[in-house]
Structures are given as structure tokens and as C-alpha cells.
mmCIF file with all atom_site columns, C-alpha atoms in Angstrom:
data_model
loop_
_atom_site.group_PDB
_atom_site.id
_atom_site.type_symbol
_atom_site.label_atom_id
_atom_site.label_alt_id
_atom_site.label_comp_id
_atom_site.label_asym_id
_atom_site.label_entity_id
_atom_site.label_seq_id
_atom_site.pdbx_PDB_ins_code
_atom_site.Cartn_x
_atom_site.Cartn_y
_atom_site.Cartn_z
_atom_site.occupancy
_atom_site.B_iso_or_equiv
_atom_site.pdbx_formal_charge
_atom_site.auth_seq_id
_atom_site.auth_comp_id
_atom_site.auth_asym_id
_atom_site.auth_atom_id
_atom_site.pdbx_PDB_model_num
ATOM 1   C CA . UNK A 1 1   ? 0.000   0.000  0.000   1.00 0.00 ? 5   UNK A CA 1
ATOM 2   C CA . UNK A 1 2   ? 0.901   3.653  -0.229  1.00 0.00 ? 6   UNK A CA 1
ATOM 3   C CA . UNK A 1 3   ? 3.266   4.696  2.540   1.00 0.00 ? 7   UNK A CA 1
ATOM 4   C CA . UNK A 1 4   ? 4.060   8.182  3.759   1.00 0.00 ? 8   UNK A CA 1
ATOM 5   C CA . UNK A 1 5   ? 6.902   8.846  6.160   1.00 0.00 ? 9   UNK A CA 1
ATOM 6   C CA . UNK A 1 6   ? 7.718   11.858 8.277   1.00 0.00 ? 10  UNK A CA 1
ATOM 7   C CA . UNK A 1 7   ? 11.021  12.880 9.781   1.00 0.00 ? 11  UNK A CA 1
ATOM 8   C CA . UNK A 1 8   ? 11.730  13.515 12.524  1.00 0.00 ? 12  UNK A CA 1
ATOM 9   C CA . UNK A 1 9   ? 9.079   11.805 14.600  1.00 0.00 ? 13  UNK A CA 1
ATOM 10  C CA . UNK A 1 10  ? 9.906   14.025 17.568  1.00 0.00 ? 14  UNK A CA 1
ATOM 11  C CA . UNK A 1 11  ? 11.854  17.246 17.870  1.00 0.00 ? 15  UNK A CA 1
ATOM 12  C CA . UNK A 1 12  ? 12.613  19.535 20.764  1.00 0.00 ? 16  UNK A CA 1
ATOM 13  C CA . UNK A 1 13  ? 14.037  22.949 20.046  1.00 0.00 ? 17  UNK A CA 1
ATOM 14  C CA . UNK A 1 14  ? 14.733  26.241 21.740  1.00 0.00 ? 18  UNK A CA 1
ATOM 15  C CA . UNK A 1 15  ? 12.521  29.246 21.243  1.00 0.00 ? 19  UNK A CA 1
ATOM 16  C CA . UNK A 1 16  ? 13.626  31.351 18.287  1.00 0.00 ? 20  UNK A CA 1
ATOM 17  C CA . UNK A 1 17  ? 15.130  28.527 16.260  1.00 0.00 ? 21  UNK A CA 1
ATOM 18  C CA . UNK A 1 18  ? 13.737  27.055 13.048  1.00 0.00 ? 22  UNK A CA 1
ATOM 19  C CA . UNK A 1 19  ? 12.696  23.450 12.579  1.00 0.00 ? 23  UNK A CA 1
ATOM 20  C CA . UNK A 1 20  ? 12.234  21.542 9.328   1.00 0.00 ? 24  UNK A CA 1
ATOM 21  C CA . UNK A 1 21  ? 9.885   18.567 9.037   1.00 0.00 ? 25  UNK A CA 1
ATOM 22  C CA . UNK A 1 22  ? 10.046  16.279 6.022   1.00 0.00 ? 26  UNK A CA 1
ATOM 23  C CA . UNK A 1 23  ? 7.172   14.363 4.476   1.00 0.00 ? 27  UNK A CA 1
ATOM 24  C CA . UNK A 1 24  ? 7.954   11.675 1.914   1.00 0.00 ? 28  UNK A CA 1
ATOM 25  C CA . UNK A 1 25  ? 5.797   9.415  -0.201  1.00 0.00 ? 29  UNK A CA 1
ATOM 26  C CA . UNK A 1 26  ? 7.833   6.206  -0.269  1.00 0.00 ? 30  UNK A CA 1
ATOM 27  C CA . UNK A 1 27  ? 6.250   4.126  -3.003  1.00 0.00 ? 31  UNK A CA 1
ATOM 28  C CA . UNK A 1 28  ? 4.141   6.519  -5.036  1.00 0.00 ? 32  UNK A CA 1
ATOM 29  C CA . UNK A 1 29  ? 4.236   9.959  -6.582  1.00 0.00 ? 33  UNK A CA 1
ATOM 30  C CA . UNK A 1 30  ? 2.182   12.638 -4.900  1.00 0.00 ? 34  UNK A CA 1
ATOM 31  C CA . UNK A 1 31  ? 0.897   15.643 -6.820  1.00 0.00 ? 35  UNK A CA 1
ATOM 32  C CA . UNK A 1 32  ? -0.575  17.113 -3.699  1.00 0.00 ? 36  UNK A CA 1
ATOM 33  C CA . UNK A 1 33  ? 0.482   17.073 -0.090  1.00 0.00 ? 37  UNK A CA 1
ATOM 34  C CA . UNK A 1 34  ? -1.422  18.446 2.863   1.00 0.00 ? 38  UNK A CA 1
ATOM 35  C CA . UNK A 1 35  ? -0.116  19.676 6.205   1.00 0.00 ? 39  UNK A CA 1
ATOM 36  C CA . UNK A 1 36  ? -2.229  19.407 9.326   1.00 0.00 ? 40  UNK A CA 1
ATOM 37  C CA . UNK A 1 37  ? -1.781  20.466 12.914  1.00 0.00 ? 41  UNK A CA 1
ATOM 38  C CA . UNK A 1 38  ? -3.328  18.650 15.842  1.00 0.00 ? 42  UNK A CA 1
ATOM 39  C CA . UNK A 1 39  ? -3.619  19.952 19.384  1.00 0.00 ? 43  UNK A CA 1
ATOM 40  C CA . UNK A 1 40  ? -4.173  17.540 22.273  1.00 0.00 ? 44  UNK A CA 1
ATOM 41  C CA . UNK A 1 41  ? -7.678  16.118 22.299  1.00 0.00 ? 45  UNK A CA 1
ATOM 42  C CA . UNK A 1 42  ? -8.595  18.182 19.267  1.00 0.00 ? 46  UNK A CA 1
ATOM 43  C CA . UNK A 1 43  ? -9.151  17.388 15.638  1.00 0.00 ? 47  UNK A CA 1
ATOM 44  C CA . UNK A 1 44  ? -6.711  17.774 12.775  1.00 0.00 ? 48  UNK A CA 1
ATOM 45  C CA . UNK A 1 45  ? -6.706  21.293 11.381  1.00 0.00 ? 49  UNK A CA 1
ATOM 46  C CA . UNK A 1 46  ? -5.612  21.760 7.777   1.00 0.00 ? 50  UNK A CA 1
ATOM 47  C CA . UNK A 1 47  ? -2.806  24.285 7.575   1.00 0.00 ? 51  UNK A CA 1
ATOM 48  C CA . UNK A 1 48  ? -1.971  24.275 3.897   1.00 0.00 ? 52  UNK A CA 1
ATOM 49  C CA . UNK A 1 49  ? -2.186  22.402 0.634   1.00 0.00 ? 53  UNK A CA 1
ATOM 50  C CA . UNK A 1 50  ? 0.882   22.110 -1.551  1.00 0.00 ? 54  UNK A CA 1
ATOM 51  C CA . UNK A 1 51  ? 1.127   21.043 -5.167  1.00 0.00 ? 55  UNK A CA 1
ATOM 52  C CA . UNK A 1 52  ? 4.422   19.935 -6.606  1.00 0.00 ? 56  UNK A CA 1
ATOM 53  C CA . UNK A 1 53  ? 6.270   22.790 -8.219  1.00 0.00 ? 57  UNK A CA 1
ATOM 54  C CA . UNK A 1 54  ? 3.939   25.551 -7.121  1.00 0.00 ? 58  UNK A CA 1
ATOM 55  C CA . UNK A 1 55  ? 3.310   27.697 -4.084  1.00 0.00 ? 59  UNK A CA 1
ATOM 56  C CA . UNK A 1 56  ? 1.344   26.297 -1.205  1.00 0.00 ? 60  UNK A CA 1
ATOM 57  C CA . UNK A 1 57  ? -2.194  27.426 -0.490  1.00 0.00 ? 61  UNK A CA 1
ATOM 58  C CA . UNK A 1 58  ? -2.594  28.350 3.164   1.00 0.00 ? 62  UNK A CA 1
ATOM 59  C CA . UNK A 1 59  ? -5.766  28.176 5.195   1.00 0.00 ? 63  UNK A CA 1
ATOM 60  C CA . UNK A 1 60  ? -7.150  31.306 6.743   1.00 0.00 ? 64  UNK A CA 1
ATOM 61  C CA . UNK A 1 61  ? -5.298  32.272 9.877   1.00 0.00 ? 65  UNK A CA 1
ATOM 62  C CA . UNK A 1 62  ? -2.114  30.333 9.063   1.00 0.00 ? 66  UNK A CA 1
ATOM 63  C CA . UNK A 1 63  ? 0.954   32.560 8.759   1.00 0.00 ? 67  UNK A CA 1
ATOM 64  C CA . UNK A 1 64  ? 2.760   31.913 5.492   1.00 0.00 ? 68  UNK A CA 1
ATOM 65  C CA . UNK A 1 65  ? 6.013   33.427 6.719   1.00 0.00 ? 69  UNK A CA 1
ATOM 66  C CA . UNK A 1 66  ? 5.954   31.353 9.862   1.00 0.00 ? 70  UNK A CA 1
ATOM 67  C CA . UNK A 1 67  ? 5.158   27.999 8.296   1.00 0.00 ? 71  UNK A CA 1
ATOM 68  C CA . UNK A 1 68  ? 7.186   27.678 5.115   1.00 0.00 ? 72  UNK A CA 1
ATOM 69  C CA . UNK A 1 69  ? 6.144   24.839 2.844   1.00 0.00 ? 73  UNK A CA 1
ATOM 70  C CA . UNK A 1 70  ? 8.181   23.524 -0.049  1.00 0.00 ? 74  UNK A CA 1
ATOM 71  C CA . UNK A 1 71  ? 7.056   20.767 -2.411  1.00 0.00 ? 75  UNK A CA 1
ATOM 72  C CA . UNK A 1 72  ? 10.000  20.487 -4.755  1.00 0.00 ? 76  UNK A CA 1
ATOM 73  C CA . UNK A 1 73  ? 9.427   16.945 -5.997  1.00 0.00 ? 77  UNK A CA 1
ATOM 74  C CA . UNK A 1 74  ? 6.648   14.406 -6.348  1.00 0.00 ? 78  UNK A CA 1
ATOM 75  C CA . UNK A 1 75  ? 7.900   12.524 -3.302  1.00 0.00 ? 79  UNK A CA 1
ATOM 76  C CA . UNK A 1 76  ? 8.978   15.206 -0.864  1.00 0.00 ? 80  UNK A CA 1
ATOM 77  C CA . UNK A 1 77  ? 7.382   18.141 0.899   1.00 0.00 ? 81  UNK A CA 1
ATOM 78  C CA . UNK A 1 78  ? 8.893   20.067 3.796   1.00 0.00 ? 82  UNK A CA 1
ATOM 79  C CA . UNK A 1 79  ? 7.371   22.229 6.482   1.00 0.00 ? 83  UNK A CA 1
ATOM 80  C CA . UNK A 1 80  ? 9.693   24.697 8.186   1.00 0.00 ? 84  UNK A CA 1
ATOM 81  C CA . UNK A 1 81  ? 8.544   26.338 11.384  1.00 0.00 ? 85  UNK A CA 1
ATOM 82  C CA . UNK A 1 82  ? 10.520  29.565 11.510  1.00 0.00 ? 86  UNK A CA 1
ATOM 83  C CA . UNK A 1 83  ? 11.457  31.320 14.735  1.00 0.00 ? 87  UNK A CA 1
ATOM 84  C CA . UNK A 1 84  ? 9.529   28.750 16.714  1.00 0.00 ? 88  UNK A CA 1
ATOM 85  C CA . UNK A 1 85  ? 7.855   29.703 19.982  1.00 0.00 ? 89  UNK A CA 1
ATOM 86  C CA . UNK A 1 86  ? 6.226   27.571 22.679  1.00 0.00 ? 90  UNK A CA 1
ATOM 87  C CA . UNK A 1 87  ? 2.779   28.177 21.196  1.00 0.00 ? 91  UNK A CA 1
ATOM 88  C CA . UNK A 1 88  ? 3.959   26.377 18.038  1.00 0.00 ? 92  UNK A CA 1
ATOM 89  C CA . UNK A 1 89  ? 4.354   23.174 20.030  1.00 0.00 ? 93  UNK A CA 1
ATOM 90  C CA . UNK A 1 90  ? 1.990   20.688 18.471  1.00 0.00 ? 94  UNK A CA 1
ATOM 91  C CA . UNK A 1 91  ? 1.628   17.479 16.479  1.00 0.00 ? 95  UNK A CA 1
ATOM 92  C CA . UNK A 1 92  ? 2.152   18.063 12.766  1.00 0.00 ? 96  UNK A CA 1
ATOM 93  C CA . UNK A 1 93  ? 0.789   15.539 10.275  1.00 0.00 ? 97  UNK A CA 1
ATOM 94  C CA . UNK A 1 94  ? 1.198   15.402 6.519   1.00 0.00 ? 98  UNK A CA 1
ATOM 95  C CA . UNK A 1 95  ? -0.767  13.517 3.901   1.00 0.00 ? 99  UNK A CA 1
ATOM 96  C CA . UNK A 1 96  ? -0.243  12.879 0.216   1.00 0.00 ? 100 UNK A CA 1
ATOM 97  C CA . UNK A 1 97  ? -2.467  12.185 -2.762  1.00 0.00 ? 101 UNK A CA 1
ATOM 98  C CA . UNK A 1 98  ? -1.298  9.793  -5.454  1.00 0.00 ? 102 UNK A CA 1
ATOM 99  C CA . UNK A 1 99  ? -0.871  10.784 -9.092  1.00 0.00 ? 103 UNK A CA 1
ATOM 100 C CA . UNK A 1 100 ? -3.265  8.865  -11.326 1.00 0.00 ? 104 UNK A CA 1
ATOM 101 C CA . UNK A 1 101 ? -3.623  6.075  -8.817  1.00 0.00 ? 105 UNK A CA 1
ATOM 102 C CA . UNK A 1 102 ? -6.529  3.721  -8.428  1.00 0.00 ? 106 UNK A CA 1
ATOM 103 C CA . UNK A 1 103 ? -7.383  5.052  -4.998  1.00 0.00 ? 107 UNK A CA 1
ATOM 104 C CA . UNK A 1 104 ? -9.409  7.927  -6.399  1.00 0.00 ? 108 UNK A CA 1
ATOM 105 C CA . UNK A 1 105 ? -6.926  10.447 -5.053  1.00 0.00 ? 109 UNK A CA 1
ATOM 106 C CA . UNK A 1 106 ? -7.243  9.158  -1.504  1.00 0.00 ? 110 UNK A CA 1
ATOM 107 C CA . UNK A 1 107 ? -5.062  10.935 1.019   1.00 0.00 ? 111 UNK A CA 1
ATOM 108 C CA . UNK A 1 108 ? -2.372  8.780  2.651   1.00 0.00 ? 112 UNK A CA 1
ATOM 109 C CA . UNK A 1 109 ? -1.181  10.024 6.015   1.00 0.00 ? 113 UNK A CA 1
ATOM 110 C CA . UNK A 1 110 ? 2.217   10.144 7.644   1.00 0.00 ? 114 UNK A CA 1
ATOM 111 C CA . UNK A 1 111 ? 2.695   9.140  11.302  1.00 0.00 ? 115 UNK A CA 1
ATOM 112 C CA . UNK A 1 112 ? 3.141   12.716 12.475  1.00 0.00 ? 116 UNK A CA 1
ATOM 113 C CA . UNK A 1 113 ? 5.883   14.804 14.086  1.00 0.00 ? 117 UNK A CA 1
ATOM 114 C CA . UNK A 1 114 ? 5.713   15.957 17.694  1.00 0.00 ? 118 UNK A CA 1
ATOM 115 C CA . UNK A 1 115 ? 7.272   19.430 18.016  1.00 0.00 ? 119 UNK A CA 1
ATOM 116 C CA . UNK A 1 116 ? 8.096   20.808 21.449  1.00 0.00 ? 120 UNK A CA 1
ATOM 117 C CA . UNK A 1 117 ? 9.462   24.339 21.702  1.00 0.00 ? 121 UNK A CA 1
ATOM 118 C CA . UNK A 1 118 ? 11.103  25.219 24.996  1.00 0.00 ? 122 UNK A CA 1
ATOM 119 C CA . UNK B 2 1   ? -18.511 26.291 7.021   1.00 0.00 ? 24  UNK B CA 1
ATOM 120 C CA . UNK B 2 2   ? -18.146 22.568 7.304   1.00 0.00 ? 25  UNK B CA 1
ATOM 121 C CA . UNK B 2 3   ? -17.876 20.888 10.668  1.00 0.00 ? 26  UNK B CA 1
ATOM 122 C CA . UNK B 2 4   ? -17.830 17.379 12.128  1.00 0.00 ? 27  UNK B CA 1
ATOM 123 C CA . UNK B 2 5   ? -18.820 16.477 15.670  1.00 0.00 ? 28  UNK B CA 1
ATOM 124 C CA . UNK B 2 6   ? -17.829 13.147 17.128  1.00 0.00 ? 29  UNK B CA 1
ATOM 125 C CA . UNK B 2 7   ? -18.864 11.351 20.236  1.00 0.00 ? 30  UNK B CA 1
ATOM 126 C CA . UNK B 2 8   ? -16.455 12.173 23.003  1.00 0.00 ? 31  UNK B CA 1
ATOM 127 C CA . UNK B 2 9   ? -14.236 9.451  24.326  1.00 0.00 ? 32  UNK B CA 1
ATOM 128 C CA . UNK B 2 10  ? -12.468 7.635  25.489  1.00 0.00 ? 33  UNK B CA 1
ATOM 129 C CA . UNK B 2 11  ? -14.538 4.537  24.905  1.00 0.00 ? 34  UNK B CA 1
ATOM 130 C CA . UNK B 2 12  ? -13.601 1.383  26.767  1.00 0.00 ? 35  UNK B CA 1
ATOM 131 C CA . UNK B 2 13  ? -15.150 -1.951 25.855  1.00 0.00 ? 36  UNK B CA 1
ATOM 132 C CA . UNK B 2 14  ? -14.642 -5.613 26.506  1.00 0.00 ? 37  UNK B CA 1
ATOM 133 C CA . UNK B 2 15  ? -13.779 -7.907 23.629  1.00 0.00 ? 38  UNK B CA 1
ATOM 134 C CA . UNK B 2 16  ? -16.811 -8.983 21.561  1.00 0.00 ? 39  UNK B CA 1
ATOM 135 C CA . UNK B 2 17  ? -18.886 -6.005 22.712  1.00 0.00 ? 40  UNK B CA 1
ATOM 136 C CA . UNK B 2 18  ? -20.899 -3.907 20.273  1.00 0.00 ? 41  UNK B CA 1
ATOM 137 C CA . UNK B 2 19  ? -19.391 -0.593 19.256  1.00 0.00 ? 42  UNK B CA 1
ATOM 138 C CA . UNK B 2 20  ? -21.043 2.643  18.204  1.00 0.00 ? 43  UNK B CA 1
ATOM 139 C CA . UNK B 2 21  ? -19.190 5.908  17.714  1.00 0.00 ? 44  UNK B CA 1
ATOM 140 C CA . UNK B 2 22  ? -21.506 8.746  16.812  1.00 0.00 ? 45  UNK B CA 1
ATOM 141 C CA . UNK B 2 23  ? -20.658 11.302 14.157  1.00 0.00 ? 46  UNK B CA 1
ATOM 142 C CA . UNK B 2 24  ? -22.751 14.201 12.895  1.00 0.00 ? 47  UNK B CA 1
ATOM 143 C CA . UNK B 2 25  ? -21.808 16.815 10.374  1.00 0.00 ? 48  UNK B CA 1
ATOM 144 C CA . UNK B 2 26  ? -22.668 20.223 9.009   1.00 0.00 ? 49  UNK B CA 1
ATOM 145 C CA . UNK B 2 27  ? -21.912 20.929 5.380   1.00 0.00 ? 50  UNK B CA 1
ATOM 146 C CA . UNK B 2 28  ? -23.161 22.721 2.337   1.00 0.00 ? 51  UNK B CA 1
ATOM 147 C CA . UNK B 2 29  ? -23.960 20.656 -0.707  1.00 0.00 ? 52  UNK B CA 1
ATOM 148 C CA . UNK B 2 30  ? -23.372 16.937 -0.773  1.00 0.00 ? 53  UNK B CA 1
ATOM 149 C CA . UNK B 2 31  ? -20.216 15.947 1.046   1.00 0.00 ? 54  UNK B CA 1
ATOM 150 C CA . UNK B 2 32  ? -18.478 12.607 1.021   1.00 0.00 ? 55  UNK B CA 1
ATOM 151 C CA . UNK B 2 33  ? -18.032 11.064 4.452   1.00 0.00 ? 56  UNK B CA 1
ATOM 152 C CA . UNK B 2 34  ? -15.127 9.074  5.827   1.00 0.00 ? 57  UNK B CA 1
ATOM 153 C CA . UNK B 2 35  ? -13.938 7.193  8.869   1.00 0.00 ? 58  UNK B CA 1
ATOM 154 C CA . UNK B 2 36  ? -10.197 7.087  9.463   1.00 0.00 ? 59  UNK B CA 1
ATOM 155 C CA . UNK B 2 37  ? -8.393  4.965  12.054  1.00 0.00 ? 60  UNK B CA 1
ATOM 156 C CA . UNK B 2 38  ? -5.048  5.686  13.677  1.00 0.00 ? 61  UNK B CA 1
ATOM 157 C CA . UNK B 2 39  ? -3.297  2.778  15.371  1.00 0.00 ? 62  UNK B CA 1
ATOM 158 C CA . UNK B 2 40  ? -0.616  3.581  17.971  1.00 0.00 ? 63  UNK B CA 1
ATOM 159 C CA . UNK B 2 41  ? 2.509   4.948  16.344  1.00 0.00 ? 64  UNK B CA 1
ATOM 160 C CA . UNK B 2 42  ? 1.050   4.914  12.841  1.00 0.00 ? 65  UNK B CA 1
ATOM 161 C CA . UNK B 2 43  ? -0.511  7.375  10.426  1.00 0.00 ? 66  UNK B CA 1
ATOM 162 C CA . UNK B 2 44  ? -4.211  7.735  9.760   1.00 0.00 ? 67  UNK B CA 1
ATOM 163 C CA . UNK B 2 45  ? -5.672  5.052  7.491   1.00 0.00 ? 68  UNK B CA 1
ATOM 164 C CA . UNK B 2 46  ? -8.922  5.202  5.605   1.00 0.00 ? 69  UNK B CA 1
ATOM 165 C CA . UNK B 2 47  ? -11.314 2.726  7.208   1.00 0.00 ? 70  UNK B CA 1
ATOM 166 C CA . UNK B 2 48  ? -14.422 3.267  5.093   1.00 0.00 ? 71  UNK B CA 1
ATOM 167 C CA . UNK B 2 49  ? -16.266 5.902  3.139   1.00 0.00 ? 72  UNK B CA 1
ATOM 168 C CA . UNK B 2 50  ? -19.649 6.783  1.645   1.00 0.00 ? 73  UNK B CA 1
ATOM 169 C CA . UNK B 2 51  ? -20.246 9.224  -1.145  1.00 0.00 ? 74  UNK B CA 1
ATOM 170 C CA . UNK B 2 52  ? -24.008 9.767  -1.203  1.00 0.00 ? 75  UNK B CA 1
ATOM 171 C CA . UNK B 2 53  ? -27.106 9.507  0.929   1.00 0.00 ? 76  UNK B CA 1
ATOM 172 C CA . UNK B 2 54  ? -28.016 5.988  2.099   1.00 0.00 ? 77  UNK B CA 1
ATOM 173 C CA . UNK B 2 55  ? -24.662 4.584  1.013   1.00 0.00 ? 78  UNK B CA 1
ATOM 174 C CA . UNK B 2 56  ? -23.168 2.145  3.485   1.00 0.00 ? 79  UNK B CA 1
ATOM 175 C CA . UNK B 2 57  ? -19.412 1.958  3.830   1.00 0.00 ? 80  UNK B CA 1
ATOM 176 C CA . UNK B 2 58  ? -17.941 -1.199 5.310   1.00 0.00 ? 81  UNK B CA 1
ATOM 177 C CA . UNK B 2 59  ? -14.523 -2.658 6.033   1.00 0.00 ? 82  UNK B CA 1
ATOM 178 C CA . UNK B 2 60  ? -13.016 -5.065 8.573   1.00 0.00 ? 83  UNK B CA 1
ATOM 179 C CA . UNK B 2 61  ? -16.415 -5.602 10.181  1.00 0.00 ? 84  UNK B CA 1
ATOM 180 C CA . UNK B 2 62  ? -17.023 -1.873 10.639  1.00 0.00 ? 85  UNK B CA 1
ATOM 181 C CA . UNK B 2 63  ? -20.010 -0.190 9.003   1.00 0.00 ? 86  UNK B CA 1
ATOM 182 C CA . UNK B 2 64  ? -21.375 3.318  8.666   1.00 0.00 ? 87  UNK B CA 1
ATOM 183 C CA . UNK B 2 65  ? -24.411 4.565  6.755   1.00 0.00 ? 88  UNK B CA 1
ATOM 184 C CA . UNK B 2 66  ? -24.653 8.037  5.238   1.00 0.00 ? 89  UNK B CA 1
ATOM 185 C CA . UNK B 2 67  ? -27.860 9.495  6.706   1.00 0.00 ? 90  UNK B CA 1
ATOM 186 C CA . UNK B 2 68  ? -28.657 12.796 5.059   1.00 0.00 ? 91  UNK B CA 1
ATOM 187 C CA . UNK B 2 69  ? -31.899 13.336 6.979   1.00 0.00 ? 92  UNK B CA 1
ATOM 188 C CA . UNK B 2 70  ? -30.073 13.222 10.307  1.00 0.00 ? 93  UNK B CA 1
ATOM 189 C CA . UNK B 2 71  ? -26.699 14.441 8.938   1.00 0.00 ? 94  UNK B CA 1
ATOM 190 C CA . UNK B 2 72  ? -25.025 11.496 10.594  1.00 0.00 ? 95  UNK B CA 1
ATOM 191 C CA . UNK B 2 73  ? -22.438 8.827  9.795   1.00 0.00 ? 96  UNK B CA 1
ATOM 192 C CA . UNK B 2 74  ? -22.235 6.659  12.902  1.00 0.00 ? 97  UNK B CA 1
ATOM 193 C CA . UNK B 2 75  ? -19.565 3.964  13.038  1.00 0.00 ? 98  UNK B CA 1
ATOM 194 C CA . UNK B 2 76  ? -20.618 0.495  14.235  1.00 0.00 ? 99  UNK B CA 1
ATOM 195 C CA . UNK B 2 77  ? -19.055 -2.901 14.746  1.00 0.00 ? 100 UNK B CA 1
ATOM 196 C CA . UNK B 2 78  ? -20.883 -5.912 16.068  1.00 0.00 ? 101 UNK B CA 1
ATOM 197 C CA . UNK B 2 79  ? -18.012 -7.535 17.939  1.00 0.00 ? 102 UNK B CA 1
ATOM 198 C CA . UNK B 2 80  ? -14.842 -5.606 18.699  1.00 0.00 ? 103 UNK B CA 1
ATOM 199 C CA . UNK B 2 81  ? -11.410 -7.125 19.170  1.00 0.00 ? 104 UNK B CA 1
ATOM 200 C CA . UNK B 2 82  ? -8.407  -6.008 21.173  1.00 0.00 ? 105 UNK B CA 1
ATOM 201 C CA . UNK B 2 83  ? -6.714  -5.188 17.874  1.00 0.00 ? 106 UNK B CA 1
ATOM 202 C CA . UNK B 2 84  ? -9.395  -2.549 17.186  1.00 0.00 ? 107 UNK B CA 1
ATOM 203 C CA . UNK B 2 85  ? -7.955  -0.347 19.918  1.00 0.00 ? 108 UNK B CA 1
ATOM 204 C CA . UNK B 2 86  ? -7.081  2.899  18.157  1.00 0.00 ? 109 UNK B CA 1
ATOM 205 C CA . UNK B 2 87  ? -8.227  6.461  17.583  1.00 0.00 ? 110 UNK B CA 1
ATOM 206 C CA . UNK B 2 88  ? -11.125 6.855  15.149  1.00 0.00 ? 111 UNK B CA 1
ATOM 207 C CA . UNK B 2 89  ? -11.738 10.055 13.180  1.00 0.00 ? 112 UNK B CA 1
ATOM 208 C CA . UNK B 2 90  ? -14.871 10.971 11.284  1.00 0.00 ? 113 UNK B CA 1
ATOM 209 C CA . UNK B 2 91  ? -14.278 13.344 8.374   1.00 0.00 ? 114 UNK B CA 1
ATOM 210 C CA . UNK B 2 92  ? -15.986 14.928 5.417   1.00 0.00 ? 115 UNK B CA 1
ATOM 211 C CA . UNK B 2 93  ? -14.893 16.229 2.063   1.00 0.00 ? 116 UNK B CA 1
ATOM 212 C CA . UNK B 2 94  ? -16.977 18.558 0.013   1.00 0.00 ? 117 UNK B CA 1
ATOM 213 C CA . UNK B 2 95  ? -15.642 17.219 -3.258  1.00 0.00 ? 118 UNK B CA 1
ATOM 214 C CA . UNK B 2 96  ? -18.145 15.376 -5.373  1.00 0.00 ? 119 UNK B CA 1
ATOM 215 C CA . UNK B 2 97  ? -17.429 11.804 -6.357  1.00 0.00 ? 120 UNK B CA 1
ATOM 216 C CA . UNK B 2 98  ? -15.990 10.510 -3.113  1.00 0.00 ? 121 UNK B CA 1
ATOM 217 C CA . UNK B 2 99  ? -12.424 11.564 -3.635  1.00 0.00 ? 122 UNK B CA 1
ATOM 218 C CA . UNK B 2 100 ? -10.490 12.852 -0.696  1.00 0.00 ? 123 UNK B CA 1
ATOM 219 C CA . UNK B 2 101 ? -8.260  14.851 -2.967  1.00 0.00 ? 124 UNK B CA 1
ATOM 220 C CA . UNK B 2 102 ? -9.820  17.995 -1.642  1.00 0.00 ? 125 UNK B CA 1
ATOM 221 C CA . UNK B 2 103 ? -9.916  19.356 1.843   1.00 0.00 ? 126 UNK B CA 1
ATOM 222 C CA . UNK B 2 104 ? -10.918 17.133 4.695   1.00 0.00 ? 127 UNK B CA 1
ATOM 223 C CA . UNK B 2 105 ? -12.705 18.409 7.780   1.00 0.00 ? 128 UNK B CA 1
ATOM 224 C CA . UNK B 2 106 ? -12.119 16.135 10.769  1.00 0.00 ? 129 UNK B CA 1
ATOM 225 C CA . UNK B 2 107 ? -13.944 15.421 13.969  1.00 0.00 ? 130 UNK B CA 1
ATOM 226 C CA . UNK B 2 108 ? -11.944 15.513 17.176  1.00 0.00 ? 131 UNK B CA 1
ATOM 227 C CA . UNK B 2 109 ? -11.269 11.794 17.276  1.00 0.00 ? 132 UNK B CA 1
ATOM 228 C CA . UNK B 2 110 ? -12.460 9.087  19.633  1.00 0.00 ? 133 UNK B CA 1
ATOM 229 C CA . UNK B 2 111 ? -10.056 6.865  21.527  1.00 0.00 ? 134 UNK B CA 1
ATOM 230 C CA . UNK B 2 112 ? -11.220 3.259  21.667  1.00 0.00 ? 135 UNK B CA 1
ATOM 231 C CA . UNK B 2 113 ? -9.687  0.771  24.071  1.00 0.00 ? 136 UNK B CA 1
ATOM 232 C CA . UNK B 2 114 ? -10.770 -2.861 23.960  1.00 0.00 ? 137 UNK B CA 1
ATOM 233 C CA . UNK B 2 115 ? -9.887  -5.134 26.867  1.00 0.00 ? 138 UNK B CA 1
ATOM 234 C CA . UNK B 2 116 ? -9.584  -8.923 26.617  1.00 0.00 ? 139 UNK B CA 1
#
């Protein structure tokens, strides 16, 4: 089946530093990747949608300059949290949609990255 | 806007018990409805889906019926197993045709624990 990986699975950083999270589709090509954020005991909130080779589309209220998304290839998207602060601590999840697959563009999810900003 | 409300958990059951996790939604148009499951340490996986009113999605013994009149998509299983312990998310997509290519709106998730 379609597998999506995320790296790192956990990261702890100091306030003011930047953190990059990678999302990879391991056995398929993804035209579109999605980035979600999940707070404890809350649902997944879509942050942005990224299409390979073009700029990401951010949801209302998500700061583009704070959460930089790059989707440079059909198998890799990155989310960079710039100048991270404690309020950015959260669980970040990516998903990917397959190009021309038989799964009717189903989203396949990564296992998530736990970010803690001290 | 779209929203999904799930039954609050956690839910704790004994093996072979009957499971119901309630899900109701608010959406414009005719959304597609999904249940996703997240096992410990893994990503979300699509469990089942339904694309139009009265459709029943089913997989691994789980079922859910798209009820437009009550805007609901309750998840049921007749006899749960320990291996069903996971977090279950109800979600909707407002794309026609049942694809989840478009945006998904999730419920808050329900933790299910099944004891032997």
C-alpha cells in the first residue's frame, strides 16, 4: 500500500530557532500534499495544501512566513517552522495524494511529528 | 462552514462487545463522508467511506451509513477485538465523487480501548 513517512518523529528545540519537518511518499508519486496540525484532544486542522512545483495554499489564519512549505518533488514536501515559539508546540501531520492512482486520489497520512518548543 | 462532531471518548469496551461511535456533520452541498483509524505509532488510514445519501461503507467488520436526513455517519461494529484499539476520526470532504483529494474536515477523534 501507499506509505508516507515523516522525519523527525519528535523534535525539541529552543525558542527562536527554526525546525524543518520532512514528508515523503515512499512508493508513489504525490501531486498534492497536505499539512495538518493537531492539538491535544482536538481534531486535525488543515494548515496548507501544496502542489508539486507551485506555491502552497494556506488556510485562513495560518501565517505563510511562519510555516514555510516547499514541495520540490513528487515525493517530498517540507514544512519549516521559523522562529519557533512555545505556542507552536503541536503534532504536525502530513498527507499525500497519489498521481493517477486507483485510490481515487485518496489521502495517505504520515505518522506525524511531535514538536516541542522550549 | 463545514464541521464534524464526534462522540467524546475515550470509549472502553470488553472484547466482543458492540461498538457505536456517533458522528454528525454540518456541510453545504453533498459531502463525502469518511472514517479514518489511527493505530498507535502509525498514520491515519482510511477505514471506510460513503459518497451519497443511504450509502453504506464497510470494512473489517465496521459499518457506517450516510444518513442525510439526520446528517449522521455513525460507526458500528458488532463484535470488537483487542486489535481494534485505536483512535477513530470521522471526516468529510466537500468534493463530489468521493475523492479525498480535496480538503478534509475532521472530527476531534475518539479513543477506543478494547480489553480482553
